[in-house]
A tleap script that builds the chain and sets N, CA, C and O, in Angstrom:
source leaprc.protein.ff14SB
mol = sequence {
  NMET ASP LEU LYS GLU SER VAL ALA ASP GLN
  ASN LEU ILE ASP ASP LEU ASN ARG TYR PHE
  GLY ASN LEU ARG GLU VAL VAL GLY SER PRO
  GLU SER GLU LEU ILE GLU PRO ALA VAL GLU
  ARG PHE SER GLU CYS LEU HIE ALA ILE SER
  GLU ALA ARG PRO MET LEU PHE ALA LYS THR
  CYS ASP LEU ARG PHE LYS VAL ARG ALA TRP
  VAL ASP ARG LEU THR GLY LYS VAL ALA ASP
  GLU GLY LEU PRO CPHE
}
set mol.1.N position { -17.030 -71.969 13.146 }
set mol.1.CA position { -18.362 -71.956 13.736 }
set mol.1.C position { -18.258 -71.825 15.265 }
set mol.1.O position { -19.124 -71.207 15.884 }
set mol.2.N position { -17.247 -72.378 15.862 }
set mol.2.CA position { -17.110 -72.259 17.329 }
set mol.2.C position { -16.871 -70.814 17.764 }
set mol.2.O position { -17.282 -70.412 18.853 }
set mol.3.N position { -16.202 -70.034 16.904 }
set mol.3.CA position { -15.939 -68.670 17.264 }
set mol.3.C position { -17.214 -67.738 17.184 }
set mol.3.O position { -17.277 -66.698 17.840 }
set mol.4.N position { -18.173 -68.144 16.391 }
set mol.4.CA position { -19.367 -67.344 16.249 }
set mol.4.C position { -20.192 -67.261 17.484 }
set mol.4.O position { -21.090 -66.422 17.555 }
set mol.5.N position { -19.933 -68.112 18.496 }
set mol.5.CA position { -20.726 -68.136 19.685 }
set mol.5.C position { -20.535 -66.803 20.519 }
set mol.5.O position { -21.392 -66.460 21.333 }
set mol.6.N position { -19.464 -66.111 20.310 }
set mol.6.CA position { -19.175 -64.941 21.171 }
set mol.6.C position { -18.937 -63.702 20.240 }
set mol.6.O position { -18.170 -63.751 19.278 }
set mol.7.N position { -19.610 -62.650 20.576 }
set mol.7.CA position { -19.514 -61.360 19.786 }
set mol.7.C position { -18.109 -60.787 20.039 }
set mol.7.O position { -17.582 -60.051 19.206 }
set mol.8.N position { -17.501 -61.127 21.196 }
set mol.8.CA position { -16.160 -60.615 21.517 }
set mol.8.C position { -15.020 -61.173 20.585 }
set mol.8.O position { -13.889 -60.687 20.574 }
set mol.9.N position { -15.403 -62.202 19.827 }
set mol.9.CA position { -14.417 -62.834 18.981 }
set mol.9.C position { -14.506 -62.307 17.560 }
set mol.9.O position { -13.840 -62.859 16.685 }
set mol.10.N position { -15.303 -61.255 17.271 }
set mol.10.CA position { -15.465 -60.754 15.950 }
set mol.10.C position { -14.170 -60.426 15.232 }
set mol.10.O position { -14.016 -60.706 14.043 }
set mol.11.N position { -13.221 -59.816 15.980 }
set mol.11.CA position { -11.964 -59.498 15.327 }
set mol.11.C position { -11.237 -60.773 14.888 }
set mol.11.O position { -10.657 -60.808 13.802 }
set mol.12.N position { -11.261 -61.787 15.693 }
set mol.12.CA position { -10.657 -63.130 15.320 }
set mol.12.C position { -11.359 -63.681 14.073 }
set mol.12.O position { -10.725 -64.185 13.145 }
set mol.13.N position { -12.645 -63.569 14.087 }
set mol.13.CA position { -13.455 -64.085 12.920 }
set mol.13.C position { -13.050 -63.300 11.621 }
set mol.13.O position { -12.843 -63.894 10.564 }
set mol.14.N position { -12.953 -62.004 11.743 }
set mol.14.CA position { -12.657 -61.172 10.621 }
set mol.14.C position { -11.241 -61.506 10.097 }
set mol.14.O position { -11.015 -61.637 8.894 }
set mol.15.N position { -10.301 -61.637 11.052 }
set mol.15.CA position { -8.912 -62.008 10.641 }
set mol.15.C position { -8.892 -63.356 9.998 }
set mol.15.O position { -8.300 -63.518 8.931 }
set mol.16.N position { -9.526 -64.347 10.615 }
set mol.16.CA position { -9.507 -65.653 10.025 }
set mol.16.C position { -10.144 -65.645 8.572 }
set mol.16.O position { -9.598 -66.283 7.672 }
set mol.17.N position { -11.190 -64.988 8.372 }
set mol.17.CA position { -11.765 -64.890 7.074 }
set mol.17.C position { -10.870 -64.246 6.077 }
set mol.17.O position { -10.757 -64.712 4.944 }
set mol.18.N position { -10.199 -63.131 6.491 }
set mol.18.CA position { -9.269 -62.430 5.678 }
set mol.18.C position { -8.106 -63.319 5.233 }
set mol.18.O position { -7.815 -63.441 4.043 }
set mol.19.N position { -7.448 -63.937 6.224 }
set mol.19.CA position { -6.246 -64.692 5.920 }
set mol.19.C position { -6.594 -65.978 5.130 }
set mol.19.O position { -5.820 -66.403 4.272 }
set mol.20.N position { -7.776 -66.604 5.428 }
set mol.20.CA position { -8.159 -67.724 4.624 }
set mol.20.C position { -8.417 -67.318 3.200 }
set mol.20.O position { -8.023 -68.029 2.276 }
set mol.21.N position { -9.083 -66.165 2.991 }
set mol.21.CA position { -9.328 -65.685 1.629 }
set mol.21.C position { -8.070 -65.428 0.869 }
set mol.21.O position { -7.947 -65.753 -0.311 }
set mol.22.N position { -7.080 -64.804 1.607 }
set mol.22.CA position { -5.787 -64.578 0.939 }
set mol.22.C position { -5.136 -65.925 0.559 }
set mol.22.O position { -4.607 -66.061 -0.544 }
set mol.23.N position { -5.171 -66.911 1.459 }
set mol.23.CA position { -4.566 -68.197 1.182 }
set mol.23.C position { -5.292 -68.832 -0.004 }
set mol.23.O position { -4.647 -69.325 -0.929 }
set mol.24.N position { -6.595 -68.826 0.016 }
set mol.24.CA position { -7.359 -69.408 -1.077 }
set mol.24.C position { -7.005 -68.694 -2.426 }
set mol.24.O position { -6.924 -69.353 -3.463 }
set mol.25.N position { -6.811 -67.455 -2.406 }
set mol.25.CA position { -6.448 -66.725 -3.658 }
set mol.25.C position { -5.089 -67.106 -4.248 }
set mol.25.O position { -4.932 -67.270 -5.458 }
set mol.26.N position { -4.148 -67.234 -3.376 }
set mol.26.CA position { -2.770 -67.455 -3.858 }
set mol.26.C position { -2.498 -68.905 -4.235 }
set mol.26.O position { -1.583 -69.124 -5.029 }
set mol.27.N position { -3.207 -69.916 -3.737 }
set mol.27.CA position { -2.985 -71.245 -4.053 }
set mol.27.C position { -3.439 -71.599 -5.465 }
set mol.27.O position { -3.216 -72.715 -5.935 }
set mol.28.N position { -4.065 -70.663 -6.127 }
set mol.28.CA position { -4.473 -70.834 -7.520 }
set mol.28.C position { -3.223 -70.860 -8.374 }
set mol.28.O position { -3.270 -71.417 -9.471 }
set mol.29.N position { -2.101 -70.289 -7.938 }
set mol.29.CA position { -0.832 -70.352 -8.629 }
set mol.29.C position { 0.163 -70.962 -7.777 }
set mol.29.O position { 0.841 -70.246 -7.040 }
set mol.30.N position { 0.336 -72.367 -7.808 }
set mol.30.CA position { 1.257 -73.011 -6.896 }
set mol.30.C position { 2.727 -72.551 -6.919 }
set mol.30.O position { 3.485 -72.762 -5.972 }
set mol.31.N position { 3.092 -71.913 -8.045 }
set mol.31.CA position { 4.485 -71.425 -8.133 }
set mol.31.C position { 4.595 -69.997 -7.589 }
set mol.31.O position { 5.666 -69.395 -7.649 }
set mol.32.N position { 3.508 -69.460 -7.066 }
set mol.32.CA position { 3.536 -68.077 -6.523 }
set mol.32.C position { 4.404 -67.977 -5.291 }
set mol.32.O position { 4.380 -68.871 -4.445 }
set mol.33.N position { 5.175 -66.902 -5.171 }
set mol.33.CA position { 6.033 -66.661 -4.015 }
set mol.33.C position { 5.146 -66.188 -2.820 }
set mol.33.O position { 5.656 -66.009 -1.713 }
set mol.34.N position { 3.888 -65.997 -3.036 }
set mol.34.CA position { 2.985 -65.480 -1.955 }
set mol.34.C position { 2.395 -66.557 -1.158 }
set mol.34.O position { 1.728 -66.275 -0.162 }
set mol.35.N position { 2.604 -67.857 -1.546 }
set mol.35.CA position { 1.992 -68.917 -0.847 }
set mol.35.C position { 2.505 -69.032 0.593 }
set mol.35.O position { 1.723 -69.120 1.540 }
set mol.36.N position { 3.761 -69.029 0.729 }
set mol.36.CA position { 4.417 -69.171 2.066 }
set mol.36.C position { 3.989 -68.052 3.029 }
set mol.36.O position { 3.611 -68.342 4.164 }
set mol.37.N position { 4.041 -66.760 2.594 }
set mol.37.CA position { 3.556 -65.750 3.529 }
set mol.37.C position { 2.099 -65.900 3.860 }
set mol.37.O position { 1.724 -65.627 5.000 }
set mol.38.N position { 1.216 -66.331 2.910 }
set mol.38.CA position { -0.187 -66.515 3.237 }
set mol.38.C position { -0.412 -67.650 4.194 }
set mol.38.O position { -1.273 -67.568 5.071 }
set mol.39.N position { 0.389 -68.764 4.031 }
set mol.39.CA position { 0.250 -69.843 4.975 }
set mol.39.C position { 0.696 -69.408 6.366 }
set mol.39.O position { 0.066 -69.731 7.373 }
set mol.40.N position { 1.785 -68.677 6.392 }
set mol.40.CA position { 2.311 -68.149 7.666 }
set mol.40.C position { 1.285 -67.277 8.415 }
set mol.40.O position { 1.060 -67.436 9.615 }
set mol.41.N position { 0.685 -66.368 7.672 }
set mol.41.CA position { -0.299 -65.469 8.261 }
set mol.41.C position { -1.557 -66.261 8.801 }
set mol.41.O position { -2.054 -66.008 9.899 }
set mol.42.N position { -2.002 -67.170 8.011 }
set mol.42.CA position { -3.101 -68.000 8.386 }
set mol.42.C position { -2.778 -68.795 9.610 }
set mol.42.O position { -3.621 -68.893 10.503 }
set mol.43.N position { -1.613 -69.366 9.705 }
set mol.43.CA position { -1.147 -70.127 10.864 }
set mol.43.C position { -1.041 -69.223 12.081 }
set mol.43.O position { -1.435 -69.613 13.180 }
set mol.44.N position { -0.532 -68.066 11.903 }
set mol.44.CA position { -0.455 -67.093 13.014 }
set mol.44.C position { -1.832 -66.746 13.606 }
set mol.44.O position { -2.041 -66.643 14.815 }
set mol.45.N position { -2.733 -66.579 12.659 }
set mol.45.CA position { -4.120 -66.262 13.064 }
set mol.45.C position { -4.725 -67.460 13.861 }
set mol.45.O position { -5.382 -67.251 14.881 }
set mol.46.N position { -4.503 -68.674 13.402 }
set mol.46.CA position { -5.033 -69.834 14.104 }
set mol.46.C position { -4.354 -69.948 15.492 }
set mol.46.O position { -4.991 -70.357 16.463 }
set mol.47.N position { -3.069 -69.585 15.572 }
set mol.47.CA position { -2.390 -69.642 16.835 }
set mol.47.C position { -2.974 -68.563 17.794 }
set mol.47.O position { -3.055 -68.806 18.998 }
set mol.48.N position { -3.371 -67.404 17.285 }
set mol.48.CA position { -3.996 -66.349 18.115 }
set mol.48.C position { -5.339 -66.809 18.552 }
set mol.48.O position { -5.749 -66.494 19.669 }
set mol.49.N position { -6.049 -67.535 17.742 }
set mol.49.CA position { -7.351 -68.041 18.155 }
set mol.49.C position { -7.220 -69.078 19.270 }
set mol.49.O position { -8.026 -69.102 20.199 }
set mol.50.N position { -6.168 -69.962 19.170 }
set mol.50.CA position { -5.980 -70.976 20.186 }
set mol.50.C position { -5.573 -70.327 21.539 }
set mol.50.O position { -5.864 -70.868 22.605 }
set mol.51.N position { -4.888 -69.145 21.467 }
set mol.51.CA position { -4.533 -68.453 22.671 }
set mol.51.C position { -5.703 -67.740 23.319 }
set mol.51.O position { -5.801 -67.659 24.543 }
set mol.52.N position { -6.589 -67.223 22.479 }
set mol.52.CA position { -7.855 -66.594 22.963 }
set mol.52.C position { -8.867 -67.558 23.418 }
set mol.52.O position { -9.582 -67.307 24.389 }
set mol.53.N position { -8.951 -68.631 22.764 }
set mol.53.CA position { -9.915 -69.722 23.104 }
set mol.53.C position { -9.163 -71.063 23.228 }
set mol.53.O position { -9.095 -71.824 22.262 }
set mol.54.N position { -8.627 -71.338 24.361 }
set mol.54.CA position { -7.861 -72.584 24.594 }
set mol.54.C position { -8.651 -73.845 24.278 }
set mol.54.O position { -8.069 -74.869 23.921 }
set mol.55.N position { -9.984 -73.778 24.406 }
set mol.55.CA position { -10.799 -74.958 24.069 }
set mol.55.C position { -10.721 -75.316 22.597 }
set mol.55.O position { -11.107 -76.420 22.213 }
set mol.56.N position { -10.227 -74.401 21.756 }
set mol.56.CA position { -10.118 -74.689 20.280 }
set mol.56.C position { -8.697 -75.003 19.918 }
set mol.56.O position { -8.357 -75.004 18.735 }
set mol.57.N position { -7.846 -75.272 20.890 }
set mol.57.CA position { -6.455 -75.536 20.626 }
set mol.57.C position { -6.309 -76.781 19.704 }
set mol.57.O position { -5.625 -76.681 18.685 }
set mol.58.N position { -6.895 -77.892 20.007 }
set mol.58.CA position { -6.748 -79.051 19.152 }
set mol.58.C position { -7.287 -78.824 17.761 }
set mol.58.O position { -6.683 -79.317 16.808 }
set mol.59.N position { -8.357 -78.127 17.582 }
set mol.59.CA position { -8.906 -77.897 16.284 }
set mol.59.C position { -7.997 -76.961 15.410 }
set mol.59.O position { -7.827 -77.170 14.209 }
set mol.60.N position { -7.439 -75.941 16.072 }
set mol.60.CA position { -6.586 -75.042 15.325 }
set mol.60.C position { -5.205 -75.720 14.964 }
set mol.60.O position { -4.638 -75.473 13.900 }
set mol.61.N position { -4.707 -76.572 15.890 }
set mol.61.CA position { -3.494 -77.273 15.535 }
set mol.61.C position { -3.772 -78.265 14.360 }
set mol.61.O position { -2.983 -78.371 13.421 }
set mol.62.N position { -4.824 -78.921 14.445 }
set mol.62.CA position { -5.192 -79.850 13.385 }
set mol.62.C position { -5.346 -79.127 12.034 }
set mol.62.O position { -4.853 -79.617 11.018 }
set mol.63.N position { -6.005 -78.003 12.015 }
set mol.63.CA position { -6.170 -77.241 10.810 }
set mol.63.C position { -4.826 -76.729 10.254 }
set mol.63.O position { -4.573 -76.799 9.051 }
set mol.64.N position { -3.986 -76.222 11.143 }
set mol.64.CA position { -2.643 -75.769 10.708 }
set mol.64.C position { -1.847 -76.860 10.052 }
set mol.64.O position { -1.195 -76.647 9.029 }
set mol.65.N position { -1.903 -78.053 10.654 }
set mol.65.CA position { -1.203 -79.210 10.092 }
set mol.65.C position { -1.736 -79.590 8.779 }
set mol.65.O position { -0.961 -79.854 7.860 }
set mol.66.N position { -3.028 -79.636 8.627 }
set mol.66.CA position { -3.698 -80.015 7.345 }
set mol.66.C position { -3.429 -78.999 6.249 }
set mol.66.O position { -3.218 -79.385 5.100 }
set mol.67.N position { -3.431 -77.679 6.577 }
set mol.67.CA position { -3.134 -76.657 5.570 }
set mol.67.C position { -1.690 -76.726 5.147 }
set mol.67.O position { -1.408 -76.604 3.954 }
set mol.68.N position { -0.749 -76.917 6.072 }
set mol.68.CA position { 0.675 -77.069 5.735 }
set mol.68.C position { 0.918 -78.329 4.857 }
set mol.68.O position { 1.673 -78.261 3.887 }
set mol.69.N position { 0.289 -79.461 5.193 }
set mol.69.CA position { 0.468 -80.611 4.381 }
set mol.69.C position { -0.129 -80.449 2.979 }
set mol.69.O position { 0.455 -80.894 1.991 }
set mol.70.N position { -1.257 -79.830 2.910 }
set mol.70.CA position { -1.969 -79.549 1.631 }
set mol.70.C position { -1.101 -78.635 0.763 }
set mol.70.O position { -0.889 -78.945 -0.410 }
set mol.71.N position { -0.605 -77.545 1.286 }
set mol.71.CA position { 0.180 -76.607 0.537 }
set mol.71.C position { 1.533 -77.293 0.110 }
set mol.71.O position { 2.004 -77.086 -1.009 }
set mol.72.N position { 2.101 -78.054 0.961 }
set mol.72.CA position { 3.343 -78.770 0.621 }
set mol.72.C position { 3.105 -79.715 -0.552 }
set mol.72.O position { 3.943 -79.777 -1.451 }
set mol.73.N position { 1.984 -80.461 -0.579 }
set mol.73.CA position { 1.686 -81.290 -1.751 }
set mol.73.C position { 1.412 -80.494 -2.978 }
set mol.73.O position { 1.847 -80.847 -4.074 }
set mol.74.N position { 0.697 -79.428 -2.806 }
set mol.74.CA position { 0.326 -78.584 -3.900 }
set mol.74.C position { 1.558 -77.988 -4.575 }
set mol.74.O position { 1.629 -77.928 -5.803 }
set mol.75.N position { 2.506 -77.558 -3.792 }
set mol.75.CA position { 3.732 -76.911 -4.321 }
set mol.75.C position { 4.844 -77.927 -4.678 }
set mol.75.O position { 5.929 -77.556 -5.126 }
set mol.76.N position { 4.534 -79.204 -4.465 }
set mol.76.CA position { 5.543 -80.247 -4.790 }
set mol.76.C position { 6.632 -80.436 -3.771 }
set mol.76.O position { 7.647 -81.071 -4.056 }
set mol.77.N position { 6.445 -79.908 -2.612 }
set mol.77.CA position { 7.458 -80.127 -1.539 }
set mol.77.C position { 7.448 -81.441 -0.841 }
set mol.77.O position { 8.403 -81.803 -0.153 }
set mol.78.N position { 6.329 -82.190 -1.019 }
set mol.78.CA position { 6.187 -83.516 -0.472 }
set mol.78.C position { 5.886 -84.491 -1.579 }
set mol.78.O position { 5.026 -84.265 -2.430 }
set mol.79.N position { 6.620 -85.580 -1.543 }
set mol.79.CA position { 6.385 -86.621 -2.468 }
set mol.79.C position { 5.166 -87.460 -2.031 }
set mol.79.O position { 4.545 -87.169 -1.010 }
set mol.80.N position { 4.824 -88.524 -2.829 }
set mol.80.CA position { 3.774 -89.323 -2.510 }
set mol.80.C position { 3.848 -89.875 -1.054 }
set mol.80.O position { 4.881 -90.421 -0.668 }
set mol.81.N position { 2.804 -89.743 -0.274 }
set mol.81.CA position { 2.780 -90.199 1.129 }
set mol.81.C position { 2.387 -91.684 1.271 }
set mol.81.O position { 2.188 -92.160 2.389 }
set mol.82.N position { 2.279 -92.387 0.198 }
set mol.82.CA position { 1.866 -93.760 0.207 }
set mol.82.C position { 2.732 -94.697 1.045 }
set mol.82.O position { 2.219 -95.640 1.648 }
set mol.83.N position { 4.077 -94.437 1.089 }
set mol.83.CA position { 4.957 -95.279 1.800 }
set mol.83.C position { 5.463 -94.525 3.056 }
set mol.83.O position { 5.809 -93.345 3.002 }
set mol.84.N position { 5.488 -95.255 4.173 }
set mol.84.CA position { 5.921 -94.598 5.422 }
set mol.84.C position { 7.439 -94.490 5.580 }
set mol.84.O position { 7.925 -94.033 6.615 }
set mol.85.N position { 8.188 -94.909 4.556 }
set mol.85.CA position { 9.620 -94.848 4.641 }
set mol.85.C position { 10.247 -94.334 3.332 }
set mol.85.O position { 11.469 -94.220 3.236 }
savepdb mol mol.pdb
quit
């Protein structure tokens, strides 16, 4: 929503929508080999947004972290996070 304030950010908005759509599509099959490339592209897009709009740095970092943690849980790379040790 913060990107929609500027018409100049339309390319970033289009990229973000495309890479998020790709990610959403591939997570339907957690064993897919396309998950990691989709996460990487989405993260790169968020990084580009934070460079273009430094005021969004905290939001993009938080979203990158949450997406990575979610995909790791989805694909079984992370065990139960209930215990801190």
